[in-house]
mmCIF file of C-alpha atoms (C1' of nucleotides) in Angstrom:
data_model
loop_
_atom_site.group_PDB
_atom_site.id
_atom_site.type_symbol
_atom_site.label_atom_id
_atom_site.label_comp_id
_atom_site.label_asym_id
_atom_site.label_seq_id
_atom_site.Cartn_x
_atom_site.Cartn_y
_atom_site.Cartn_z
ATOM 1 C CA MET A 27 -3.273 -4.586 -0.982
ATOM 2 C CA LEU A 28 0.162 -3.498 -2.080
ATOM 3 C CA ARG A 29 -0.949 -0.524 -4.048
ATOM 4 C CA LEU A 30 0.185 2.948 -4.839
ATOM 5 C CA THR A 31 -1.678 5.806 -3.259
ATOM 6 C CA LYS A 32 -3.793 8.004 -5.455
ATOM 7 C CA LYS A 33 -1.400 10.841 -4.770
ATOM 8 C CA ALA A 34 1.426 8.896 -6.345
ATOM 9 C CA ASP A 35 -0.827 8.110 -9.285
ATOM 10 C CA TYR A 36 -1.657 11.755 -9.702
ATOM 11 C CA GLY A 37 1.991 12.688 -9.393
ATOM 12 C CA LEU A 38 3.010 10.295 -12.148
ATOM 13 C CA MET A 39 0.255 11.524 -14.395
ATOM 14 C CA ALA A 40 1.302 15.114 -13.831
ATOM 15 C CA LEU A 41 4.922 14.326 -14.581
ATOM 16 C CA LYS A 42 3.886 12.605 -17.741
ATOM 17 C CA TYR A 43 1.852 15.628 -18.736
ATOM 18 C CA LEU A 44 4.814 17.920 -18.140
ATOM 19 C CA ALA A 45 7.085 15.623 -20.082
ATOM 20 C CA GLU A 46 4.761 15.908 -23.041
ATOM 21 C CA GLN A 47 4.649 19.680 -22.674
ATOM 22 C CA ALA A 48 8.418 19.789 -22.726
ATOM 23 C CA GLN A 49 8.416 18.142 -26.122
ATOM 24 C CA CYS A 50 6.571 21.022 -27.763
ATOM 25 C CA PRO A 51 7.498 24.118 -25.770
ATOM 26 C CA SER A 52 5.658 27.379 -26.288
ATOM 27 C CA ALA A 53 7.930 30.417 -26.098
ATOM 28 C CA SER A 54 5.516 32.479 -24.023
ATOM 29 C CA GLN A 55 6.397 30.703 -20.801
ATOM 30 C CA PRO A 56 9.001 31.782 -18.252
ATOM 31 C CA ILE A 57 10.041 28.171 -17.951
ATOM 32 C CA SER A 58 10.024 26.032 -21.050
ATOM 33 C CA GLY A 59 7.377 23.330 -21.028
ATOM 34 C CA ALA A 60 5.675 24.651 -17.931
ATOM 35 C CA ALA A 61 2.059 24.178 -16.953
ATOM 36 C CA SER A 62 0.050 25.391 -14.000
ATOM 37 C CA ALA A 63 -1.318 23.015 -11.404
ATOM 38 C CA LYS A 64 -4.825 23.959 -12.393
ATOM 39 C CA ALA A 65 -4.206 23.212 -16.066
ATOM 40 C CA ILE A 66 -2.976 19.711 -15.276
ATOM 41 C CA ALA A 67 -5.786 19.114 -12.824
ATOM 42 C CA ASP A 68 -8.329 20.099 -15.440
ATOM 43 C CA ALA A 69 -6.756 17.876 -18.048
ATOM 44 C CA TYR A 70 -7.071 14.782 -15.865
ATOM 45 C CA HIS A 71 -10.046 15.773 -13.711
ATOM 46 C CA ILE A 72 -7.994 15.694 -10.561
ATOM 47 C CA PRO A 73 -8.991 17.838 -7.553
ATOM 48 C CA PRO A 74 -6.914 20.984 -8.185
ATOM 49 C CA GLN A 75 -6.002 21.719 -4.587
ATOM 50 C CA LEU A 76 -4.820 18.196 -4.051
ATOM 51 C CA LEU A 77 -2.684 18.188 -7.148
ATOM 52 C CA ALA A 78 -1.246 21.525 -6.096
ATOM 53 C CA LYS A 79 0.027 20.018 -2.874
ATOM 54 C CA ILE A 80 1.453 17.037 -4.708
ATOM 55 C CA LEU A 81 3.318 19.242 -7.139
ATOM 56 C CA GLN A 82 4.680 21.236 -4.234
ATOM 57 C CA THR A 83 6.155 18.154 -2.630
ATOM 58 C CA LEU A 84 7.565 17.102 -5.961
ATOM 59 C CA ALA A 85 9.143 20.536 -6.333
ATOM 60 C CA LYS A 86 10.585 20.336 -2.835
ATOM 61 C CA ALA A 87 12.032 16.950 -3.709
ATOM 62 C CA GLY A 88 13.834 18.556 -6.625
ATOM 63 C CA LEU A 89 11.946 16.752 -9.347
ATOM 64 C CA LEU A 90 10.133 19.844 -10.525
ATOM 65 C CA VAL A 91 10.984 23.506 -10.755
ATOM 66 C CA SER A 92 8.260 25.985 -9.960
ATOM 67 C CA HIS A 93 7.616 29.524 -10.978
ATOM 68 C CA ALA A 94 5.027 31.741 -9.339
ATOM 69 C CA GLY A 95 3.108 34.541 -10.964
ATOM 70 C CA THR A 96 1.052 34.915 -14.110
ATOM 71 C CA ASN A 97 1.864 32.259 -16.697
ATOM 72 C CA GLY A 98 3.912 30.505 -14.057
ATOM 73 C CA GLY A 99 3.613 26.857 -13.179
ATOM 74 C CA TYR A 100 5.747 23.760 -12.936
ATOM 75 C CA ALA A 101 8.195 22.109 -15.261
ATOM 76 C CA LEU A 102 10.431 19.067 -15.063
ATOM 77 C CA ALA A 103 13.689 19.815 -13.278
ATOM 78 C CA ARG A 104 15.482 17.222 -15.383
ATOM 79 C CA ASP A 105 14.993 15.419 -18.644
ATOM 80 C CA ALA A 106 12.103 12.968 -18.640
ATOM 81 C CA HIS A 107 14.598 10.188 -19.256
ATOM 82 C CA ASP A 108 16.419 11.021 -16.041
ATOM 83 C CA ILE A 109 13.464 10.891 -13.676
ATOM 84 C CA SER A 110 12.413 7.477 -12.442
ATOM 85 C CA ALA A 111 9.009 6.407 -11.215
ATOM 86 C CA PHE A 112 10.707 5.333 -8.030
ATOM 87 C CA GLU A 113 11.814 8.866 -7.220
ATOM 88 C CA VAL A 114 8.317 10.160 -7.739
ATOM 89 C CA ILE A 115 6.659 7.527 -5.605
ATOM 90 C CA ARG A 116 9.253 7.883 -2.913
ATOM 91 C CA ALA A 117 8.898 11.656 -2.833
ATOM 92 C CA ILE A 118 5.145 11.432 -2.443
ATOM 93 C CA ASP A 119 4.529 8.288 -0.455
ATOM 94 C CA GLY A 120 7.762 8.289 1.494
ATOM 95 C CA PRO A 121 10.225 5.423 1.656
ATOM 96 C CA LEU A 122 8.555 2.257 0.507
ATOM 97 C CA PHE A 123 9.045 -1.008 2.231
ATOM 98 C CA ILE A 124 7.146 -4.061 1.294
ATOM 99 C CA THR A 125 6.891 -5.312 4.838
ATOM 100 C CA SER A 126 6.384 -3.587 8.141
ATOM 101 C CA CYS A 127 9.416 -5.468 9.411
ATOM 102 C CA ILE A 128 11.729 -3.329 7.357
ATOM 103 C CA THR A 129 11.845 0.135 8.797
ATOM 104 C CA ILE A 130 14.168 3.047 8.262
ATOM 105 C CA HIS A 131 16.359 1.986 11.129
ATOM 106 C CA GLY A 132 16.404 -1.575 9.914
ATOM 107 C CA THR A 133 14.864 -2.795 13.117
ATOM 108 C CA CYS A 134 11.918 -5.136 13.107
ATOM 109 C CA ASP A 135 8.780 -4.206 15.046
ATOM 110 C CA LEU A 136 8.501 -7.779 16.118
ATOM 111 C CA ALA A 137 11.696 -7.437 18.111
ATOM 112 C CA GLY A 138 13.606 -10.224 16.497
ATOM 113 C CA HIS A 139 10.757 -12.669 16.221
ATOM 114 C CA CYS A 140 10.221 -11.908 12.585
ATOM 115 C CA THR A 141 11.847 -14.640 10.569
ATOM 116 C CA ILE A 142 10.905 -13.698 7.071
ATOM 117 C CA LYS A 143 12.439 -10.286 6.684
ATOM 118 C CA GLU A 144 15.529 -11.371 4.808
ATOM 119 C CA PRO A 145 13.814 -12.975 1.808
ATOM 120 C CA LEU A 146 11.269 -10.186 1.712
ATOM 121 C CA ARG A 147 13.971 -7.572 1.761
ATOM 122 C CA LYS A 148 15.259 -9.046 -1.460
ATOM 123 C CA VAL A 149 11.847 -8.815 -3.028
ATOM 124 C CA ASN A 150 11.720 -5.265 -1.821
ATOM 125 C CA ASP A 151 15.029 -4.481 -3.457
ATOM 126 C CA SER A 152 13.860 -6.029 -6.684
ATOM 127 C CA ILE A 153 10.751 -3.885 -6.781
ATOM 128 C CA THR A 154 12.801 -0.803 -6.019
ATOM 129 C CA ASP A 155 15.098 -1.718 -8.839
ATOM 130 C CA LEU A 156 12.155 -2.288 -11.119
ATOM 131 C CA LEU A 157 10.624 1.091 -10.429
ATOM 132 C CA SER A 158 13.979 2.818 -10.749
ATOM 133 C CA LYS A 159 14.293 1.484 -14.257
ATOM 134 C CA LEU A 160 10.946 2.922 -15.231
ATOM 135 C CA ARG A 161 11.373 6.512 -16.365
ATOM 136 C CA ILE A 162 8.842 9.236 -16.920
ATOM 137 C CA ALA A 163 9.733 9.195 -20.589
ATOM 138 C CA ASP A 164 8.556 5.581 -20.718
ATOM 139 C CA LEU A 165 5.081 6.644 -19.672
ATOM 140 C CA ILE A 166 4.566 8.507 -22.889
ATOM 141 C CA GLU A 167 3.174 6.260 -25.545
ATOM 142 C CA HIS A 168 4.811 6.624 -28.903
ATOM 143 C CA ALA A 169 2.862 5.327 -31.836
ATOM 144 C CA ASP A 170 6.055 4.119 -33.501
ATOM 145 C CA HIS A 171 7.998 2.337 -30.781
ATOM 146 C CA PRO A 172 6.254 0.470 -27.985
ATOM 147 C CA PRO A 173 6.605 1.757 -24.404
ATOM 148 C CA ASP A 174 7.587 -1.735 -23.249
ATOM 149 C CA ALA A 175 11.205 -1.002 -24.013
ATOM 150 C CA ALA A 176 12.151 -0.013 -20.492
ATOM 151 C CA LEU A 177 10.831 -3.099 -18.819
ATOM 152 C CA ALA A 178 11.953 -5.501 -21.465
ATOM 153 C CA GLY A 179 15.520 -4.404 -20.990
ATOM 154 C CA GLY A 180 16.683 -7.781 -19.827
ATOM 155 C CA LEU A 181 15.858 -7.096 -16.217
ATOM 156 C CA VAL A 182 12.596 -8.856 -15.899
ATOM 157 C CA THR A 183 10.797 -11.322 -18.032
ATOM 158 C CA ILE A 184 7.164 -10.428 -18.147
ATOM 159 C CA ALA A 185 4.724 -13.278 -17.822
ATOM 160 C CA ARG A 186 1.886 -13.626 -20.353
ATOM 161 C CA MET B 1 3.646 3.196 0.786
ATOM 162 C CA LEU B 2 3.431 0.023 -1.203
ATOM 163 C CA ARG B 3 3.642 -2.301 1.690
ATOM 164 C CA LEU B 4 2.227 -5.612 2.764
ATOM 165 C CA THR B 5 -0.327 -5.609 5.527
ATOM 166 C CA LYS B 6 0.646 -7.059 8.861
ATOM 167 C CA LYS B 7 -1.847 -9.820 8.282
ATOM 168 C CA ALA B 8 0.034 -10.939 5.195
ATOM 169 C CA ASP B 9 3.246 -10.798 7.193
ATOM 170 C CA TYR B 10 1.750 -12.949 9.891
ATOM 171 C CA GLY B 11 0.390 -15.337 7.308
ATOM 172 C CA LEU B 12 3.781 -15.818 5.710
ATOM 173 C CA MET B 13 5.412 -16.351 9.074
ATOM 174 C CA ALA B 14 2.823 -18.932 10.001
ATOM 175 C CA LEU B 15 3.255 -20.784 6.727
ATOM 176 C CA LYS B 16 6.968 -20.799 7.246
ATOM 177 C CA TYR B 17 6.473 -22.217 10.721
ATOM 178 C CA LEU B 18 4.250 -24.967 9.398
ATOM 179 C CA ALA B 19 6.725 -25.737 6.638
ATOM 180 C CA GLU B 20 9.392 -26.269 9.277
ATOM 181 C CA GLN B 21 7.038 -28.468 11.285
ATOM 182 C CA ALA B 22 6.391 -30.598 8.246
ATOM 183 C CA GLN B 23 10.097 -31.355 7.986
ATOM 184 C CA CYS B 24 10.198 -33.103 11.356
ATOM 185 C CA PRO B 25 6.715 -34.551 11.880
ATOM 186 C CA SER B 26 5.629 -35.940 15.219
ATOM 187 C CA ALA B 27 3.429 -38.998 14.920
ATOM 188 C CA SER B 28 0.970 -37.907 17.626
ATOM 189 C CA GLN B 29 -0.840 -35.509 15.339
ATOM 190 C CA PRO B 30 -3.971 -36.229 13.304
ATOM 191 C CA ILE B 31 -2.386 -34.319 10.435
ATOM 192 C CA SER B 32 1.326 -34.619 9.905
ATOM 193 C CA GLY B 33 3.224 -31.443 10.642
ATOM 194 C CA ALA B 34 0.258 -29.707 12.196
ATOM 195 C CA ALA B 35 0.314 -26.924 14.758
ATOM 196 C CA SER B 36 -2.443 -25.030 16.536
ATOM 197 C CA ALA B 37 -3.055 -21.360 15.909
ATOM 198 C CA LYS B 38 -2.154 -20.634 19.497
ATOM 199 C CA ALA B 39 1.173 -22.436 19.255
ATOM 200 C CA ILE B 40 2.221 -20.408 16.238
ATOM 201 C CA ALA B 41 0.985 -17.181 17.788
ATOM 202 C CA ASP B 42 3.034 -17.882 20.890
ATOM 203 C CA ALA B 43 6.139 -18.672 18.890
ATOM 204 C CA TYR B 44 6.080 -15.315 17.111
ATOM 205 C CA HIS B 45 4.256 -13.213 19.712
ATOM 206 C CA ILE B 46 1.368 -12.554 17.375
ATOM 207 C CA PRO B 47 -2.097 -11.765 18.795
ATOM 208 C CA PRO B 48 -3.639 -15.270 18.875
ATOM 209 C CA GLN B 49 -7.152 -14.316 17.831
ATOM 210 C CA LEU B 50 -5.868 -12.350 14.893
ATOM 211 C CA LEU B 51 -3.686 -15.169 13.692
ATOM 212 C CA ALA B 52 -6.613 -17.534 14.083
ATOM 213 C CA LYS B 53 -8.631 -15.514 11.633
ATOM 214 C CA ILE B 54 -5.745 -15.330 9.209
ATOM 215 C CA LEU B 55 -5.258 -19.075 9.292
ATOM 216 C CA GLN B 56 -8.964 -19.525 8.694
ATOM 217 C CA THR B 57 -8.851 -17.462 5.520
ATOM 218 C CA LEU B 58 -5.778 -19.362 4.427
ATOM 219 C CA ALA B 59 -7.612 -22.627 5.016
ATOM 220 C CA LYS B 60 -10.618 -21.385 3.074
ATOM 221 C CA ALA B 61 -8.288 -20.454 0.230
ATOM 222 C CA GLY B 62 -7.060 -24.035 0.138
ATOM 223 C CA LEU B 63 -3.520 -23.320 1.239
ATOM 224 C CA LEU B 64 -3.963 -24.986 4.604
ATOM 225 C CA VAL B 65 -5.904 -27.924 5.887
ATOM 226 C CA SER B 66 -7.493 -27.655 9.298
ATOM 227 C CA HIS B 67 -8.484 -30.172 11.882
ATOM 228 C CA ALA B 68 -10.695 -29.288 14.816
ATOM 229 C CA GLY B 69 -10.652 -30.825 18.247
ATOM 230 C CA THR B 70 -7.947 -31.754 20.712
ATOM 231 C CA ASN B 71 -4.498 -31.939 19.107
ATOM 232 C CA GLY B 72 -6.001 -30.386 16.031
ATOM 233 C CA GLY B 73 -4.543 -27.463 14.180
ATOM 234 C CA TYR B 74 -3.397 -26.446 10.756
ATOM 235 C CA ALA B 75 -0.977 -27.961 8.277
ATOM 236 C CA LEU B 76 0.137 -27.078 4.789
ATOM 237 C CA ALA B 77 -2.269 -28.350 2.164
ATOM 238 C CA ARG B 78 0.584 -28.796 -0.299
ATOM 239 C CA ASP B 79 4.324 -29.111 -0.236
ATOM 240 C CA ALA B 80 6.154 -25.953 0.833
ATOM 241 C CA HIS B 81 7.774 -25.851 -2.586
ATOM 242 C CA ASP B 82 4.369 -25.636 -4.248
ATOM 243 C CA ILE B 83 2.995 -22.672 -2.319
ATOM 244 C CA SER B 84 4.023 -19.238 -3.501
ATOM 245 C CA ALA B 85 4.160 -16.045 -1.478
ATOM 246 C CA PHE B 86 1.842 -14.557 -4.060
ATOM 247 C CA GLU B 87 -0.922 -17.007 -3.238
ATOM 248 C CA VAL B 88 -0.625 -16.238 0.438
ATOM 249 C CA ILE B 89 -0.689 -12.485 0.002
ATOM 250 C CA ARG B 90 -3.528 -12.672 -2.456
ATOM 251 C CA ALA B 91 -5.569 -14.877 -0.166
ATOM 252 C CA ILE B 92 -5.149 -12.519 2.756
ATOM 253 C CA ASP B 93 -4.989 -9.080 1.214
ATOM 254 C CA GLY B 94 -7.134 -9.767 -1.807
ATOM 255 C CA PRO B 95 -6.120 -9.190 -5.410
ATOM 256 C CA LEU B 96 -3.163 -6.867 -5.499
ATOM 257 C CA PHE B 97 -2.931 -4.066 -7.961
ATOM 258 C CA ILE B 98 -0.200 -1.538 -7.824
ATOM 259 C CA THR B 99 -2.413 1.297 -8.946
ATOM 260 C CA SER B 100 -5.989 2.176 -8.227
ATOM 261 C CA CYS B 101 -6.499 2.455 -11.963
ATOM 262 C CA ILE B 102 -6.309 -1.269 -12.385
ATOM 263 C CA THR B 103 -9.395 -2.859 -10.945
ATOM 264 C CA ILE B 104 -10.863 -6.283 -11.255
ATOM 265 C CA HIS B 105 -13.003 -5.271 -14.201
ATOM 266 C CA GLY B 106 -10.092 -3.543 -15.839
ATOM 267 C CA THR B 107 -11.870 -0.234 -15.769
ATOM 268 C CA CYS B 108 -10.160 2.883 -14.546
ATOM 269 C CA ASP B 109 -11.746 4.986 -11.813
ATOM 270 C CA LEU B 110 -10.679 8.051 -13.694
ATOM 271 C CA ALA B 111 -13.029 7.148 -16.523
ATOM 272 C CA GLY B 112 -10.495 7.069 -19.282
ATOM 273 C CA HIS B 113 -8.477 10.040 -18.174
ATOM 274 C CA CYS B 114 -5.820 7.899 -16.648
ATOM 275 C CA THR B 115 -2.942 7.711 -19.062
ATOM 276 C CA ILE B 116 -0.402 5.755 -17.118
ATOM 277 C CA LYS B 117 -2.158 2.493 -16.491
ATOM 278 C CA GLU B 118 -0.526 0.529 -19.266
ATOM 279 C CA PRO B 119 3.100 0.916 -18.156
ATOM 280 C CA LEU B 120 2.094 0.422 -14.551
ATOM 281 C CA ARG B 121 0.213 -2.723 -15.397
ATOM 282 C CA LYS B 122 3.467 -4.156 -16.650
ATOM 283 C CA VAL B 123 5.197 -3.291 -13.405
ATOM 284 C CA ASN B 124 2.296 -4.912 -11.654
ATOM 285 C CA ASP B 125 2.706 -8.082 -13.680
ATOM 286 C CA SER B 126 6.399 -8.144 -12.921
ATOM 287 C CA ILE B 127 5.809 -7.917 -9.196
ATOM 288 C CA THR B 128 3.195 -10.626 -9.409
ATOM 289 C CA ASP B 129 5.654 -12.777 -11.273
ATOM 290 C CA LEU B 130 8.312 -12.033 -8.693
ATOM 291 C CA LEU B 131 6.138 -13.046 -5.777
ATOM 292 C CA SER B 132 4.930 -16.141 -7.585
ATOM 293 C CA LYS B 133 8.497 -17.317 -7.902
ATOM 294 C CA LEU B 134 9.044 -16.986 -4.171
ATOM 295 C CA ARG B 135 7.936 -20.156 -2.429
ATOM 296 C CA ILE B 136 7.317 -20.865 1.211
ATOM 297 C CA ALA B 137 10.214 -23.285 1.151
ATOM 298 C CA ASP B 138 12.476 -20.380 0.234
ATOM 299 C CA LEU B 139 11.630 -18.624 3.465
ATOM 300 C CA ILE B 140 13.340 -21.290 5.485
ATOM 301 C CA GLU B 141 16.971 -20.510 5.953
ATOM 302 C CA HIS B 142 19.275 -23.421 5.439
ATOM 303 C CA ALA B 143 22.716 -23.115 6.922
ATOM 304 C CA ASP B 144 24.195 -24.971 3.967
ATOM 305 C CA HIS B 145 22.614 -23.391 0.906
ATOM 306 C CA PRO B 146 21.618 -19.744 0.855
ATOM 307 C CA PRO B 147 17.914 -18.839 0.573
ATOM 308 C CA ASP B 148 18.735 -16.465 -2.261
ATOM 309 C CA ALA B 149 18.415 -19.267 -4.745
ATOM 310 C CA ALA B 150 14.845 -18.542 -5.726
ATOM 311 C CA LEU B 151 15.370 -14.893 -6.486
ATOM 312 C CA ALA B 152 18.723 -15.287 -8.122
ATOM 313 C CA GLY B 153 17.243 -17.615 -10.691
ATOM 314 C CA GLY B 154 17.920 -15.307 -13.564
ATOM 315 C CA LEU B 155 14.661 -13.484 -13.116
ATOM 316 C CA VAL B 156 15.825 -10.409 -11.350
ATOM 317 C CA THR B 157 19.178 -8.928 -10.680
ATOM 318 C CA ILE B 158 19.329 -7.661 -7.167
ATOM 319 C CA ALA B 159 20.837 -4.256 -6.641
ATOM 320 C CA ARG B 160 23.663 -3.858 -4.096
ATOM 321 C "C1'" DA C 28 -19.052 -34.728 29.794
ATOM 322 C "C1'" DG C 29 -15.426 -31.705 29.296
ATOM 323 C "C1'" DA C 30 -11.327 -29.793 27.430
ATOM 324 C "C1'" DA C 31 -8.972 -28.345 23.290
ATOM 325 C "C1'" DG C 32 -9.297 -26.449 19.119
ATOM 326 C "C1'" DC C 33 -11.429 -24.489 14.789
ATOM 327 C "C1'" DA C 34 -15.332 -21.298 12.443
ATOM 328 C "C1'" DA C 35 -17.424 -17.062 11.908
ATOM 329 C "C1'" DG C 36 -19.349 -12.641 12.472
ATOM 330 C "C1'" DA C 37 -19.893 -8.297 14.939
ATOM 331 C "C1'" DC C 38 -17.611 -4.753 16.896
ATOM 332 C "C1'" DT C 39 -14.040 -1.246 18.475
ATOM 333 C "C1'" DC C 40 -10.183 1.732 17.892
ATOM 334 C "C1'" DA C 41 -6.282 3.955 15.589
ATOM 335 C "C1'" DT C 42 -4.075 5.194 11.422
ATOM 336 C "C1'" DT C 43 -3.955 6.490 6.797
ATOM 337 C "C1'" DT C 44 -5.961 8.619 2.667
ATOM 338 C "C1'" DG C 45 -8.183 11.724 0.010
ATOM 339 C "C1'" DG C 46 -9.626 16.062 -0.122
ATOM 340 C "C1'" DT C 47 -10.826 21.054 1.420
ATOM 341 C "C1'" DC C 48 -10.107 25.804 3.230
ATOM 342 C "C1'" DG C 49 -7.720 29.867 4.171
ATOM 343 C "C1'" DC C 50 -4.025 32.746 4.157
ATOM 344 C "C1'" DA C 51 0.594 34.271 2.906
ATOM 345 C "C1'" DT C 52 3.929 35.188 -0.646
ATOM 346 C "C1'" DA C 53 5.829 35.751 -5.220
ATOM 347 C "C1'" DT C 54 5.539 37.345 -10.078
ATOM 348 C "C1'" DT C 55 3.766 39.539 -14.024
ATOM 349 C "C1'" DG C 56 0.847 42.406 -17.108
ATOM 350 C "C1'" DT C 57 -1.387 46.775 -17.578
ATOM 351 C "C1'" DA D 2 0.705 50.992 -8.227
ATOM 352 C "C1'" DC D 3 -2.382 47.429 -8.497
ATOM 353 C "C1'" DA D 4 -4.940 43.599 -9.747
ATOM 354 C "C1'" DA D 5 -4.663 38.991 -11.505
ATOM 355 C "C1'" DT D 6 -2.423 34.700 -11.469
ATOM 356 C "C1'" DA D 7 0.332 31.367 -9.276
ATOM 357 C "C1'" DT D 8 2.805 28.837 -5.837
ATOM 358 C "C1'" DG D 9 3.772 27.721 -0.496
ATOM 359 C "C1'" DC D 10 2.132 26.033 3.633
ATOM 360 C "C1'" DG D 11 -0.467 24.618 7.522
ATOM 361 C "C1'" DA D 12 -4.743 23.342 9.670
ATOM 362 C "C1'" DC D 13 -8.640 20.735 9.225
ATOM 363 C "C1'" DC D 14 -12.102 17.033 8.112
ATOM 364 C "C1'" DA D 15 -14.359 12.806 6.670
ATOM 365 C "C1'" DA D 16 -14.251 8.324 4.810
ATOM 366 C "C1'" DA D 17 -11.792 4.087 4.301
ATOM 367 C "C1'" DT D 18 -8.750 0.791 5.835
ATOM 368 C "C1'" DG D 19 -6.055 -1.861 9.143
ATOM 369 C "C1'" DA D 20 -5.309 -4.129 13.443
ATOM 370 C "C1'" DG D 21 -7.112 -6.323 17.012
ATOM 371 C "C1'" DT D 22 -10.918 -8.027 20.380
ATOM 372 C "C1'" DC D 23 -15.155 -10.413 21.839
ATOM 373 C "C1'" DT D 24 -18.648 -13.649 21.641
ATOM 374 C "C1'" DT D 25 -20.931 -17.601 20.251
ATOM 375 C "C1'" DG D 26 -21.072 -22.020 18.214
ATOM 376 C "C1'" DC D 27 -19.263 -26.347 16.315
ATOM 377 C "C1'" DT D 28 -16.068 -30.500 16.131
ATOM 378 C "C1'" DT D 29 -13.039 -33.942 17.911
ATOM 379 C "C1'" DC D 30 -10.450 -36.419 21.312
ATOM 380 C "C1'" DT D 31 -10.004 -38.452 25.930
#
DNA sequence: AGAAGCAAGACTCATTTGGTCGCATATTGT
DNA sequence: ACAATATGCGACCAAATGAGTCTTGCTTCT
């Protein structure tokens, strides 16, 4: 069905939450703009343990920095403008390929009988490109300027 | 992992096969450019029974016409230029939504707590648009003119 | 009549997802 | 020092999905 896993969803939501935190930092935190896994989970009604694991993978991937101990938690490792949705999805769901033909080694399971991998690889690249252009910062809705900006940047014309 | 199911893969391969058949029709067939499920399955080493079911769904969706009996088989219901990859995928895999937030009724499973559905819906629309622009005819590689034509049509710039 | 082919549903099996539990380790406040 | 608060990590489990098979029946051509 060509869909993101819930984990990736949760990851994006968490990153968005942290990006918002970073905008109004409270000085009492070891890391600026940090929040604990439990706090984020509560905010979005996500199973806390599950989110914890997701944030750990994100931290391992270098997208988040973590800090243990009281008042610890996670914070964005980079500016929200410098983290793409693609990185997040890739860190959580692994390398994404639109078709089973395209594997990491570039070999096709169908042992050469697959005849459609070339055109689909291009679609794949386009989607990758699309998600790379979408940044965490774009997920935050600003009342003044519409969040469409990232996608409308000449790359893709959006139908209807 | 954001990937197509194998069924959709098989479906696209079969459609491509039929599109090629339609180019050089043999007069002995009840439908011009027809091929049996078994013939296609043999050509690509796909499990015959599985492909049969896929072709049936495709026929029910109106993308193929079927003809039972000896020398029967399937043929494209329309010209290969008028069938998009999107229709095929949608017929086989069902409506595709990039995130679990976006359902058929537009309601979010997370009961309003999901904050990222709007930007993702736009990505979703872009992918839909992308796949709609890719036609079956584009899957056939012509030695003379490159199959890139459809994707390079100003819609998306392909990275690397 | 019989072979070739489609139509359709039930059913099995493996993989993936979503989620939980428990324990270890690190940090901080008192 | 010690308890409270957090992350880090691995094992585990159940439900859903995906891939593929089997069986039975129907249609058309020879």
